[in-house]
Coordinates of C-alpha atoms in Angstrom, one line a residue:
X103 CA 0.1 0.1 0.0
X104 CA 3.0 2.3 1.2
X105 CA 4.5 1.9 -2.5
X106 CA 1.0 2.7 -4.7
X107 CA 0.8 6.1 -2.8
X108 CA 4.8 6.8 -2.9
X109 CA 3.9 6.2 -6.6
X110 CA 0.8 8.2 -6.7
X111 CA 2.5 11.0 -4.7
X112 CA 5.4 10.9 -7.5
X113 CA 2.9 11.1 -10.4
X114 CA 0.8 14.5 -8.6
X115 CA 4.2 16.2 -8.1
X116 CA 5.5 15.1 -11.7
X117 CA 2.3 16.1 -13.2
X118 CA 1.9 19.7 -11.5
X119 CA 5.9 20.6 -12.8
X120 CA 5.5 19.4 -16.3
X121 CA 2.4 21.3 -16.6
X122 CA 3.4 24.9 -18.1
X123 CA 2.4 27.7 -20.9
X124 CA 4.6 28.5 -23.6
X125 CA 3.8 32.1 -25.0
X126 CA 4.6 33.0 -28.6
X127 CA 3.6 36.1 -29.9
X128 CA 3.6 36.6 -33.8
X129 CA 2.9 39.9 -36.0
X130 CA 1.3 38.0 -39.2
X131 CA 0.7 41.1 -41.6
X132 CA 0.2 45.0 -41.5
X133 CA -1.9 46.8 -43.8
X134 CA -0.6 49.2 -45.4
X135 CA 2.6 46.9 -45.8
X136 CA 4.4 50.7 -46.1
X137 CA 2.5 53.3 -44.3
X138 CA 2.2 57.0 -45.6
X139 CA 2.4 59.9 -43.1
X140 CA -1.0 60.3 -41.6
X141 CA -1.6 56.9 -42.5
X142 CA -3.7 54.3 -40.0
X143 CA -2.2 50.6 -39.9
X144 CA -4.1 47.7 -38.6
X145 CA -1.6 45.1 -37.1
X146 CA -2.8 41.4 -36.6
X147 CA -1.1 39.6 -34.3
X148 CA -1.2 36.0 -32.8
X149 CA -0.6 35.1 -29.3
X150 CA -0.3 31.2 -28.7
X151 CA 0.2 29.3 -25.7
X152 CA 2.0 26.0 -27.4
X153 CA 2.5 24.5 -23.3
X154 CA 0.3 22.0 -22.1
X155 CA -1.7 23.8 -19.2
X156 CA -4.0 27.2 -19.1
X157 CA -2.2 30.3 -19.3
X158 CA -3.7 33.3 -17.6
X159 CA -2.3 36.6 -19.2
X160 CA -2.2 40.4 -18.7
X161 CA -3.4 43.1 -21.6
X162 CA -0.8 43.5 -24.1
X163 CA 1.4 46.5 -23.9
X164 CA 3.2 48.2 -27.3
X165 CA 5.7 50.4 -26.8
X166 CA 6.6 52.7 -29.9
X167 CA 8.5 55.4 -31.4
X168 CA 7.3 59.4 -31.4
X169 CA 6.5 59.3 -35.1
X170 CA 4.4 55.9 -34.5
X171 CA 1.3 56.2 -32.0
X172 CA -0.6 53.3 -30.7
X173 CA -4.0 53.6 -30.7
X174 CA -5.5 50.2 -29.2
X175 CA -7.5 47.2 -29.7
X176 CA -10.3 45.6 -30.6
X177 CA -9.8 42.7 -29.5
X178 CA -9.3 40.9 -25.7
X179 CA -5.7 42.3 -26.1
X180 CA -6.9 45.4 -24.2
X181 CA -7.9 43.0 -21.1
X182 CA -6.4 40.4 -19.1
X183 CA -7.2 36.7 -21.1
X184 CA -6.9 33.3 -21.0
X185 CA -5.3 30.8 -23.3
X186 CA -6.1 26.8 -23.1
X187 CA -2.8 24.8 -23.8
X188 CA -2.4 24.3 -27.3
X189 CA -4.9 27.3 -28.4
X190 CA -4.3 30.6 -29.9
X191 CA -6.0 34.0 -30.5
X192 CA -5.7 36.4 -33.3
X193 CA -6.2 40.2 -32.5
X194 CA -5.9 43.5 -34.1
X195 CA -3.4 46.3 -33.2
X196 CA -4.4 50.1 -34.5
X197 CA -1.2 52.1 -34.9
X198 CA -0.7 56.5 -36.6
X199 CA 1.9 58.0 -38.2
X200 CA 2.3 61.2 -37.6
X201 CA 2.0 63.5 -40.0
X202 CA 5.7 64.9 -39.8
X203 CA 7.4 61.3 -40.6
X204 CA 10.1 60.9 -42.9
X205 CA 10.7 57.8 -44.3
X206 CA 12.6 55.2 -42.8
X207 CA 11.6 51.8 -40.3
X208 CA 10.3 52.3 -37.4
X209 CA 10.0 49.6 -34.7
X210 CA 7.2 48.6 -32.1
X211 CA 7.6 46.3 -29.4
X212 CA 4.6 44.1 -28.4
X213 CA 5.2 42.4 -24.8
X214 CA 2.2 39.9 -23.0
X215 CA 2.9 38.6 -19.5
X216 CA 1.4 35.9 -17.9
X217 CA 0.1 35.8 -14.5
X218 CA 3.4 34.9 -12.9
X219 CA 5.3 38.0 -14.4
X220 CA 7.1 36.0 -17.1
X221 CA 6.8 37.7 -20.3
X222 CA 7.5 37.6 -24.3
X223 CA 8.8 40.7 -26.3
X224 CA 7.9 40.5 -30.1
X225 CA 9.7 43.1 -31.8
X226 CA 8.5 44.2 -35.4
X227 CA 8.8 47.2 -37.5
X228 CA 6.6 49.5 -39.6
X229 CA 8.3 50.7 -43.0
X230 CA 7.1 54.9 -43.8
X231 CA 7.4 56.3 -47.3
X232 CA 7.5 59.8 -46.2
X233 CA 8.7 61.2 -49.6

């Protein structure tokens, strides 16, 4: 009986240790792909939990440079959300290019943190044709 209880206890501990989240963030596309000053850019973003347990996530944070303004999202990325293991969600982020932006490539970062404070950052760029 003791061997059975020990084996069951060991199984439960291993099960809890191996259950984890594995978060990925990917910008799938941007429209327009090359923006002009004054344009609004729509970026489609996929957040995936490739782990084997439920992931609890905080709202997505976006960091841009001064020529690009993050204006928000119409998806669940604006507040806390959950993703089951093996699940993904697709959302849209919106940006405005400042009227005085010159031609160039402007970086932006998308950061997502889980409830344990572990974060993932996806770096991407917005191309601007200011001529």
